[in-house]
CSV table of C-alpha atoms in Angstrom, one decimal:
chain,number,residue,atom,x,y,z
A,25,UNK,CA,0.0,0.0,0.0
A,26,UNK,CA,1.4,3.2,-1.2
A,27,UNK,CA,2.2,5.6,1.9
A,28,UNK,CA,-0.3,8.7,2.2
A,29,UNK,CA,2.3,11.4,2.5
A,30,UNK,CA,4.0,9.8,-1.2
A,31,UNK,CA,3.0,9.5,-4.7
A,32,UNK,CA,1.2,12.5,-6.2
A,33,UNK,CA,0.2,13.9,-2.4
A,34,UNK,CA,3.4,14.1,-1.2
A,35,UNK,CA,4.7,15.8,-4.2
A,36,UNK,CA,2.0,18.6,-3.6
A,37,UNK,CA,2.8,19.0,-0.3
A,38,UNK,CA,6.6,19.6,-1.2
A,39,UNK,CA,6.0,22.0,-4.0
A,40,UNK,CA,3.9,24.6,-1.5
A,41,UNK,CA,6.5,24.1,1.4
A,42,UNK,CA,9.2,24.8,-1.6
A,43,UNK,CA,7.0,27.4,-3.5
A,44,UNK,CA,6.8,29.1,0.7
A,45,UNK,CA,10.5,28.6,1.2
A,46,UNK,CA,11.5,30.4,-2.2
A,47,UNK,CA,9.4,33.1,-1.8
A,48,UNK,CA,10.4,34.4,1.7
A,49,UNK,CA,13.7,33.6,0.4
A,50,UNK,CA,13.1,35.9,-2.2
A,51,UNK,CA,11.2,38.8,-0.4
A,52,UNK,CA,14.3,38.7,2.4
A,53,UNK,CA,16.7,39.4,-0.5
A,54,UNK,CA,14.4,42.2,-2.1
A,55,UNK,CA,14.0,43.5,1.5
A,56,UNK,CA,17.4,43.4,1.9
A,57,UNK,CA,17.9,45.1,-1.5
A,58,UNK,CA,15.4,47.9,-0.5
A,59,UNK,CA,17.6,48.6,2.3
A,60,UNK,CA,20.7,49.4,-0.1
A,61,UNK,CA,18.4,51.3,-2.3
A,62,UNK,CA,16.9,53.3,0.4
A,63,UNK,CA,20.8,54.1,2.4
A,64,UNK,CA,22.4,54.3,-1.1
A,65,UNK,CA,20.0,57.1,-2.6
A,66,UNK,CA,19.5,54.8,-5.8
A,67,UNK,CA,17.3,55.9,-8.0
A,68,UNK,CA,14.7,55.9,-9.5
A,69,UNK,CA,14.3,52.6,-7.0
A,70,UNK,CA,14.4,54.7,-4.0
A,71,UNK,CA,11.4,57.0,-5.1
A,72,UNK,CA,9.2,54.0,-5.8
A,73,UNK,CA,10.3,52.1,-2.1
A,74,UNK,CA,9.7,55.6,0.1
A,75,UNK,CA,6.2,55.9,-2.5
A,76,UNK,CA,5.1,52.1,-1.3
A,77,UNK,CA,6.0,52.8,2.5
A,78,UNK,CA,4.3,56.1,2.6
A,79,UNK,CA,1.2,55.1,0.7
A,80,UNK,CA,0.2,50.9,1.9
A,81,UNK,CA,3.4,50.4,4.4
A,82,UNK,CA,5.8,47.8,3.9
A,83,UNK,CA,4.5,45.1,5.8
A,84,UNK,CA,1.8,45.0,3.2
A,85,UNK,CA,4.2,45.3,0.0
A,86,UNK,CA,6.3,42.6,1.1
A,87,UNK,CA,3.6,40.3,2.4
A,88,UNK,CA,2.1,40.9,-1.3
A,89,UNK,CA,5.1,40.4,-3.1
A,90,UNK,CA,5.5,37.1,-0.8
A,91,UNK,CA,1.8,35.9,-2.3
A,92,UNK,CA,2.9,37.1,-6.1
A,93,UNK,CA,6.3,35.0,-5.8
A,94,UNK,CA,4.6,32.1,-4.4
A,95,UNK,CA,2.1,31.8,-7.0
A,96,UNK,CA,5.3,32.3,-9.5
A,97,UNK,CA,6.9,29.3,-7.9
A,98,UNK,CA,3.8,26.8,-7.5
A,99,UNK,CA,3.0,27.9,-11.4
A,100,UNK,CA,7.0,27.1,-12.3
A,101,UNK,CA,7.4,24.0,-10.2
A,102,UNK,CA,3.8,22.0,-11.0
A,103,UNK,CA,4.5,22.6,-14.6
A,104,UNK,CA,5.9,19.0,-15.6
A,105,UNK,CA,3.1,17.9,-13.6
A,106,UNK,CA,0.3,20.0,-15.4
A,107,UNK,CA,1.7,19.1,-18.7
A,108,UNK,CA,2.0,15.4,-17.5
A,109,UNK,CA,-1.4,15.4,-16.7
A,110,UNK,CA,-2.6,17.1,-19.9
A,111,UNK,CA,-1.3,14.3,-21.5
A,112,UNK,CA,-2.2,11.8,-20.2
A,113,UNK,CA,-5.9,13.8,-20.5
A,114,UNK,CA,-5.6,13.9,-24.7
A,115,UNK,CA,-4.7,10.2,-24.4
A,116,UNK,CA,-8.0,9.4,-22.5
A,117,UNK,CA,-9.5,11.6,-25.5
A,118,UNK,CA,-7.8,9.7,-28.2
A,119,UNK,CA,-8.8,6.8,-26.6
A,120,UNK,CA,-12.1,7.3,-26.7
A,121,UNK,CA,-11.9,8.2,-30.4
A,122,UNK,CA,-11.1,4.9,-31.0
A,123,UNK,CA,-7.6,5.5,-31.0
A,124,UNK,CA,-6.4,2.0,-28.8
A,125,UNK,CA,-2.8,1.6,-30.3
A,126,UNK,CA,-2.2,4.8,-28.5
A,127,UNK,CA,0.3,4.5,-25.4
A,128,UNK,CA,0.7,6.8,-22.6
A,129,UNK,CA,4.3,7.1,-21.3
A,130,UNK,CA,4.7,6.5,-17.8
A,131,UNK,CA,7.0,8.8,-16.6
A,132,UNK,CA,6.4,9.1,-12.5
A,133,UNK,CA,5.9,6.6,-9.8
A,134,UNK,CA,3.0,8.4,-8.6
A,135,UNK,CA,-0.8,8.3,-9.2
A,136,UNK,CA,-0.7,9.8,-12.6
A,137,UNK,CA,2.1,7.1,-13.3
A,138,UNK,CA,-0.4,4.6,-12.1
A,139,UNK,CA,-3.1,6.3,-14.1
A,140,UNK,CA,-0.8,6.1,-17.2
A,141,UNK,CA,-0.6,2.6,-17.0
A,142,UNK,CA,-4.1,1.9,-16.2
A,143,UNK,CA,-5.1,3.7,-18.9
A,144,UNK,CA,-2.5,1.9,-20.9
A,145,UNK,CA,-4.0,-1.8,-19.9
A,146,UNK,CA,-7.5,-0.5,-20.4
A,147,UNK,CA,-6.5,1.0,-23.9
A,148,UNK,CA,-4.7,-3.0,-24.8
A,149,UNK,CA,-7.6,-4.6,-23.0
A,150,UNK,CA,-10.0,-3.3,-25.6
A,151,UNK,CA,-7.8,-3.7,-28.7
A,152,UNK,CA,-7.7,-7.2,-27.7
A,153,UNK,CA,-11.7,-7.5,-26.7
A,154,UNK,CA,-12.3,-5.8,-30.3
A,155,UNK,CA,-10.2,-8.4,-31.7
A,156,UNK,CA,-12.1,-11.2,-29.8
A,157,UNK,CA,-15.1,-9.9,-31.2
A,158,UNK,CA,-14.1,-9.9,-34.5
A,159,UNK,CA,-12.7,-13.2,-34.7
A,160,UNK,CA,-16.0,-14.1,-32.9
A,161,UNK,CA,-18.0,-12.7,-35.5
A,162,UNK,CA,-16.0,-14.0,-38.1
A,163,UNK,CA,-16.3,-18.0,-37.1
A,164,UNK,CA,-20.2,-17.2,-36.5
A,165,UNK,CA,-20.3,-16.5,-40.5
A,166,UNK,CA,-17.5,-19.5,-41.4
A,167,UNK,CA,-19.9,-21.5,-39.1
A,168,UNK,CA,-23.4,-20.2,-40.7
A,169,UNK,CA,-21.3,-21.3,-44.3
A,170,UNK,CA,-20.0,-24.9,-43.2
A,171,UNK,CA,-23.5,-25.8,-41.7
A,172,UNK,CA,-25.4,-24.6,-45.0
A,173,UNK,CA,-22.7,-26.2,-46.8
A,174,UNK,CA,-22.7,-29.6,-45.0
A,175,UNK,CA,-26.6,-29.3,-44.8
A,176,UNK,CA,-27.4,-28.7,-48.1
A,177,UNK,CA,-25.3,-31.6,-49.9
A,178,UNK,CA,-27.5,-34.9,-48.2
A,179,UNK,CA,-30.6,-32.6,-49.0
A,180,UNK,CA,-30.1,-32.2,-52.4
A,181,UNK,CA,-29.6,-36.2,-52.6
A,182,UNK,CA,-32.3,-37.0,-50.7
A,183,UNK,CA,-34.8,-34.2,-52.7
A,184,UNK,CA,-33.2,-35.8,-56.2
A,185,UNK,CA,-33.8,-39.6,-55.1
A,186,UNK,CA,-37.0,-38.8,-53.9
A,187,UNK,CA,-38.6,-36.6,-56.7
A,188,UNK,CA,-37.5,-39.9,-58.8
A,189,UNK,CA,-39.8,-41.7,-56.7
A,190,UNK,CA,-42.4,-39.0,-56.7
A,191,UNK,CA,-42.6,-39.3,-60.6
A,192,UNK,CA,-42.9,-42.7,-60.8
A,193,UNK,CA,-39.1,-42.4,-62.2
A,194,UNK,CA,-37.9,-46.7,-61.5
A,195,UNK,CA,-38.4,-49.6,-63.4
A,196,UNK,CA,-39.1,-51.8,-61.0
A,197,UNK,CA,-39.5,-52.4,-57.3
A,198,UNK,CA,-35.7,-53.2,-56.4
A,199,UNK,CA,-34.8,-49.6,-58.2
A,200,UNK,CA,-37.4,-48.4,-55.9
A,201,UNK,CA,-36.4,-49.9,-53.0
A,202,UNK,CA,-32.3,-48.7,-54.3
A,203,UNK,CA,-33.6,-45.3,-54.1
A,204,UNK,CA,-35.6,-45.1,-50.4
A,205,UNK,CA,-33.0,-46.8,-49.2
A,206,UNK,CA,-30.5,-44.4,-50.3
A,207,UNK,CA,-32.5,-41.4,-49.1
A,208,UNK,CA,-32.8,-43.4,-45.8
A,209,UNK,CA,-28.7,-43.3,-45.7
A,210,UNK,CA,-28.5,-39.5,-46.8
A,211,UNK,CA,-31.5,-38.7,-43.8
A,212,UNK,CA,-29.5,-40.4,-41.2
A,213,UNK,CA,-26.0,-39.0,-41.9
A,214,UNK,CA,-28.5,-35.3,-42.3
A,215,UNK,CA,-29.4,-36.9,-38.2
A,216,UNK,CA,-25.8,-37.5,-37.6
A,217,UNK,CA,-24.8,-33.8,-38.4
A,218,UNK,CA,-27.8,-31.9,-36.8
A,219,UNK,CA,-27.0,-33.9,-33.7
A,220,UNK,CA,-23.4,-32.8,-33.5
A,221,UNK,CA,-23.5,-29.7,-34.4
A,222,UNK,CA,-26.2,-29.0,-31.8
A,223,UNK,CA,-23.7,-30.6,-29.2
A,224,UNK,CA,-21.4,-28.4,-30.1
A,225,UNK,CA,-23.0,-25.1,-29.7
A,226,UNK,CA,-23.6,-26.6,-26.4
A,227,UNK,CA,-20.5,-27.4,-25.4
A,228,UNK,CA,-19.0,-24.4,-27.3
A,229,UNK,CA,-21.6,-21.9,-25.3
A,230,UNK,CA,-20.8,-24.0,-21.7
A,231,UNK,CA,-24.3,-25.5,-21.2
A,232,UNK,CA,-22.5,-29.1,-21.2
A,233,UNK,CA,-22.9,-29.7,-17.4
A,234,UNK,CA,-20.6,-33.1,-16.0
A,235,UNK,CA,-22.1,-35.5,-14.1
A,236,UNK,CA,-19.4,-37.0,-11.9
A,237,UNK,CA,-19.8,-40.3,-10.6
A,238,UNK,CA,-16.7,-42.9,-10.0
A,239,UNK,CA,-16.1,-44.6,-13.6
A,240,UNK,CA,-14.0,-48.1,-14.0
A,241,UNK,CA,-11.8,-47.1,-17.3
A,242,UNK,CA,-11.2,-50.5,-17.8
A,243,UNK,CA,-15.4,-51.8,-17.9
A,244,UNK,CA,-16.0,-48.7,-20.2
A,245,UNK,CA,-13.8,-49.4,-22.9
A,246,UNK,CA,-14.1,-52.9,-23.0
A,247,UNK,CA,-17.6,-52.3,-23.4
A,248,UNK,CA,-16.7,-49.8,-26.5
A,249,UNK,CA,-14.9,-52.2,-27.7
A,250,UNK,CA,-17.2,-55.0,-27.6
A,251,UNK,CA,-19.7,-52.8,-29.4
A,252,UNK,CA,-17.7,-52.2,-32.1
A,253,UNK,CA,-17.0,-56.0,-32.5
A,254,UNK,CA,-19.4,-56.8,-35.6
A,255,UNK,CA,-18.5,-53.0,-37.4
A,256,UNK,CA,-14.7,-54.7,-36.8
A,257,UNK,CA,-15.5,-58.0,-38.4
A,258,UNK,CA,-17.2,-56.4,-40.9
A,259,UNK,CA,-14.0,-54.2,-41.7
A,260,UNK,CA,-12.3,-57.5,-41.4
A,261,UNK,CA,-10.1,-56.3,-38.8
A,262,UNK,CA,-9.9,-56.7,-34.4
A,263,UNK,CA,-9.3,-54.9,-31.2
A,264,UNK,CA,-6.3,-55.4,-29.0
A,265,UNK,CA,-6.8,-53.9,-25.5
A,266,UNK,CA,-3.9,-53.4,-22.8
A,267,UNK,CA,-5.0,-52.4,-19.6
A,268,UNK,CA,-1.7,-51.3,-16.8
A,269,UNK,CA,-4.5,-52.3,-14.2
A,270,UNK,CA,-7.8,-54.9,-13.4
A,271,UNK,CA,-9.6,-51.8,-12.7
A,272,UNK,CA,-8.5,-47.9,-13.5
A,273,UNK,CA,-10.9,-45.7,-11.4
A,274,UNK,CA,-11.3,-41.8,-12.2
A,275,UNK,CA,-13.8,-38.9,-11.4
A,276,UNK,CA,-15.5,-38.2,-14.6
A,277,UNK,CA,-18.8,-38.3,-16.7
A,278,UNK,CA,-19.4,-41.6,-18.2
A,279,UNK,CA,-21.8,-40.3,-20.9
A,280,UNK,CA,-19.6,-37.7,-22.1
A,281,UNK,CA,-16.4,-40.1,-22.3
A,282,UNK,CA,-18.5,-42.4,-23.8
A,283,UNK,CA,-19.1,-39.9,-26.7
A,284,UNK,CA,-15.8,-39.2,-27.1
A,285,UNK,CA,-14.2,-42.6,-26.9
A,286,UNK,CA,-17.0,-43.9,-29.4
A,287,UNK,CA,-15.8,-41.1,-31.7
A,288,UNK,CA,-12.0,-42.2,-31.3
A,289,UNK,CA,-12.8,-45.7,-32.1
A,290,UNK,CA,-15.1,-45.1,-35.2
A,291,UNK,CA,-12.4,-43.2,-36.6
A,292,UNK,CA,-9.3,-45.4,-36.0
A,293,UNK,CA,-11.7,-48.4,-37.9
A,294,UNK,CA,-13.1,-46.2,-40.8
A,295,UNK,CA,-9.3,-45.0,-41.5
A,296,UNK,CA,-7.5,-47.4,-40.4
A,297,UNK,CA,-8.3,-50.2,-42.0
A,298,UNK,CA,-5.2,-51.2,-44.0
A,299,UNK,CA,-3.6,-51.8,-40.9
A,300,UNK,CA,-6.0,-54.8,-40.1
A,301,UNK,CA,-6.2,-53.7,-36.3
A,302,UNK,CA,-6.9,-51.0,-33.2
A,303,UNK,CA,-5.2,-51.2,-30.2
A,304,UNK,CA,-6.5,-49.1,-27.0
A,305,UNK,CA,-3.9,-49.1,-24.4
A,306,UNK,CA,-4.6,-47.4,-20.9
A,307,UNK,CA,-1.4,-46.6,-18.0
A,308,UNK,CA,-1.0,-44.2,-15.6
A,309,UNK,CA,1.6,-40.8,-15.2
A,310,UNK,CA,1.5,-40.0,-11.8
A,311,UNK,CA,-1.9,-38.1,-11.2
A,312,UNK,CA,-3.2,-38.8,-14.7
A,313,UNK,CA,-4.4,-41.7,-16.8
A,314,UNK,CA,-3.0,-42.1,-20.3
A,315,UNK,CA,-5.5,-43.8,-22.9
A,316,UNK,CA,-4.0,-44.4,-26.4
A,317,UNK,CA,-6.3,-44.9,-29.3
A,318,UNK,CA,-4.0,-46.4,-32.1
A,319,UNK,CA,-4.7,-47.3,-35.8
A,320,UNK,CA,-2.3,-48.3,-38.5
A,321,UNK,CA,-4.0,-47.2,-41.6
A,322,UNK,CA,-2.8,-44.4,-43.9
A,323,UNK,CA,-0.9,-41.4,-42.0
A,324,UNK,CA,-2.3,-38.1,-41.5
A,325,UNK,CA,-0.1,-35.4,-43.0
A,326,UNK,CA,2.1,-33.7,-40.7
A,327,UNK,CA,0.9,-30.5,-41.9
A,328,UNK,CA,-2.8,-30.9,-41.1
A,329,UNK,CA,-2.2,-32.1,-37.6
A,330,UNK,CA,-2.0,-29.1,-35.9
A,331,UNK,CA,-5.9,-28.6,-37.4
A,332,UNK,CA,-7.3,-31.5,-36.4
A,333,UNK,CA,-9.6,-30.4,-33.2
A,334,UNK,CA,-10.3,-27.8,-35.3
A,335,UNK,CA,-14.3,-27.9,-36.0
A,336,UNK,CA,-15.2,-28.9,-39.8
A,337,UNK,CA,-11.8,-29.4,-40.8
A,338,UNK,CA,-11.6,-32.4,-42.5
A,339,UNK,CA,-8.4,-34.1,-43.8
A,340,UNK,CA,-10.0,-34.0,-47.6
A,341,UNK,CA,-7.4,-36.8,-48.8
A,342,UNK,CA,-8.4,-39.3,-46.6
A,343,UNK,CA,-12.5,-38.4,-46.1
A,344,UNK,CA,-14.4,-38.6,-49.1
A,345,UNK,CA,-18.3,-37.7,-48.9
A,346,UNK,CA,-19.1,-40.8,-48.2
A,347,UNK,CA,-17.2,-41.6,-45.6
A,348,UNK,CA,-16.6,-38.0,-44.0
A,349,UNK,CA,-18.4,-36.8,-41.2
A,350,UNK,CA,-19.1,-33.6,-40.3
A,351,UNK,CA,-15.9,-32.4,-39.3
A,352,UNK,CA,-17.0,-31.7,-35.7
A,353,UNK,CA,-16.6,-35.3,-34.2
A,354,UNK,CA,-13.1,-34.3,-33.1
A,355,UNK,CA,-13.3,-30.5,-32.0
A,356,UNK,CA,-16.6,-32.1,-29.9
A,357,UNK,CA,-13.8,-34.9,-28.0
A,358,UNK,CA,-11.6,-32.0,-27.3
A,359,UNK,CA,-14.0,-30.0,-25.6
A,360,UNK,CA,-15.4,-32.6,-23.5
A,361,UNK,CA,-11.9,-33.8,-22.8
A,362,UNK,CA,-11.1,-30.1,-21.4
A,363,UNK,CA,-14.2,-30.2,-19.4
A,364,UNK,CA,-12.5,-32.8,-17.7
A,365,UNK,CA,-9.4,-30.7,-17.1
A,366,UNK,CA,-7.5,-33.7,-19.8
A,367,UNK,CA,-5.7,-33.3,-22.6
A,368,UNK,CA,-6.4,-34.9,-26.1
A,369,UNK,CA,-3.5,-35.1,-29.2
A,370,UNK,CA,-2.7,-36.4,-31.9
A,371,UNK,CA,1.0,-38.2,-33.3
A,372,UNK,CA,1.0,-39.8,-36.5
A,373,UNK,CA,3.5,-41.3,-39.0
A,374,UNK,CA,4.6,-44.4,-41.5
A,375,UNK,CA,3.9,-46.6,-39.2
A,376,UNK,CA,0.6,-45.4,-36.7
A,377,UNK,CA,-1.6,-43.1,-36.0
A,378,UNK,CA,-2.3,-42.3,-31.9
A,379,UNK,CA,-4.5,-40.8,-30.2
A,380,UNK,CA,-3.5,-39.8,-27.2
A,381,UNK,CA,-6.1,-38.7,-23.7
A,382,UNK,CA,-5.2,-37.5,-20.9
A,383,UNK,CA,-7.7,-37.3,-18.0
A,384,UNK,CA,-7.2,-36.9,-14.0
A,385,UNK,CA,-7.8,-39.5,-11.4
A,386,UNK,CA,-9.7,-36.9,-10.1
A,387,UNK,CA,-10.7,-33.5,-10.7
A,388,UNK,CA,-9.3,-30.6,-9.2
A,389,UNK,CA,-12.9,-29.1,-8.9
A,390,UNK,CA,-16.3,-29.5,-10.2
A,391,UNK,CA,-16.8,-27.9,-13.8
């Protein structure tokens, strides 16, 4: 805490005692030099002194020549001060106007010093909240484009095969049944997209809430994984699973790491099929557990892995429209991950592709 009789106070306080000191200083040297003027018959000095004394007395001209030099000296010694502070007042103004590269020098360890540099982090603070918002405003319009985008190719399939059938437009009933059941597939993958990308305004908006309970690591992926058994036969490839423990126990939401692991595993079979096999390993580093999500299909190129979580990025060489998603699956496991105060990444070369989780034992606090 700054001491009361320091800073911009203090330096008041000092200028009047100074401004008092200088001027009786002063008025003792002109009194001093009215005495020699008076004794030495100088003129026309003398005339003027004996005109002063005779007409107000001296105790009045001196004690008003002490008042005139004072205000002299408190003008002269607050004028870094006043100019100081006049600048920092235009900076306020240019700040207003908008003006937020604009910064004050701080040139005193005193209020005004302070006040420079508030106004200084103020000024940055907005610069960098007007920046937020842009950005902010920018993804809303990239996001109102990717939805329309993503939306409007399984609707124009679905409007094409069924006007077909609306016009009588099949030879027989197995083209029928070729069409319906292909505007079945495009209405389910439109299902598929609606429902992420309402979970990830959700999540992106914080109205994902956890529901904590004790969760056994071990029961719920070998669960996935049984799920996924006939989608892995079908793909004509299998599962390994290496657990460091019977049971791994954390403090997490068991829906929500559901979702996320689901999305892990769908995506090491659907790319990862010339490798023949997933492997899902789970250990422990001190506090946190370590769950590895592995395929060894086709590597994703090193340049695209640092977009990866990104939402609706989609590595276009290895996703076709068929087998794409839409491009939120990832950027939804990374925010669910964080709501678990985890970490998610991705490695990937010649020979695998990992997926790496990190998640606490046990959180630190309640999301």
């Amino acid at each position: 805490m700054r001491n009361p009789l320091s800073g911009i106070r203090g330096k008041i306080i000092a200028l009047f005692f100074l401004s008092m000191v200088l001027s009786m200083f002063t008025v003792v040297v002109l009194y001093v030099f009215a005495l020699f003027t008076v004794d030495r018959y100088i003129q026309p000095f003398r005339s003027i002194l004996l005109l002063l004394d005779s007409g107000v007395g001296a105790p009045v001209v001196f004690a008003l020549t002490a008042i005139v030099f004072f205000v002299i000296y408190v003008v002269l010694l607050s004028r870094g001060t006043v100019k100081y502070l006049v600048e920092i007042t235009r900076g306020v103004k240019q700040l207003s106007h908008g003006n937020f590269d604009l910064q004050i020098p701080v040139k005193s360890n005193d209020e005004l010093g302070d006040l420079a540099e508030n106004i200084n982090r103020m000024s940055r603070q907005l610069q960098s909240s007007i920046a937020e918002e842009r950005l902010a405003v920018q993804a809303k319009n990239e996001l109102i484009t990717n939805v329309s985008h993503d939306l409007r190719t399984p609707l124009t399939s679905m409007i094409g095969y069924l006007r077909l059938i609306e016009d009588d437009r099949y030879k027989d009933e197995v083209e029928l049944r070729y069409y319906v059941n292909i505007a079945y597939e495009k209405t389910r993958r439109l299902y598929r997209m609606v429902e992420d990308l309402f979970e990830y305004t959700r999540v992106s908006y914080g109205q994902v809430r956890l529901e904590l309970s004790p969760i056994n690591l071990v029961e719920l992926l070998g669960q996935l994984a049984a799920e996924y058994s006939l989608q892995l036969r079908d793909s004509q490839m299998e599962i390994q699973l290496a657990f460091c423990e019977d049971k791994v126990i954390i403090t997490a939401d068991g829906d929500k790491l559901m979702r996320v692991f689901e999305n892990l595993i769908a995506n090491a079979i659907k790319y990862g099929r010339e490798g023949k096999k997933v492997e899902i390993a789970v250990s422990r580093d001190d506090n946190m557990v370590v769950i590895d999500v592995v395929n060894y299909g086709s590597p994703i190129p090193e340049a695209e892995l640092p977009y990866l979580f990104e939402r609706f990025y989609r590595v276009e060489k290895s996703r076709s429209a068929e087998t794409g998603g839409t491009g939120l699956g990832l950027a939804i496991a990374k925010s669910m991950i964080e709501l678990h105060q985890g970490s998610i990444a991705v490695s990937s070369s010649a020979a695998k592709t990992v997926f790496q989780v990190k998640l606490p034992v046990k959180l630190a606090q309640v999301p």
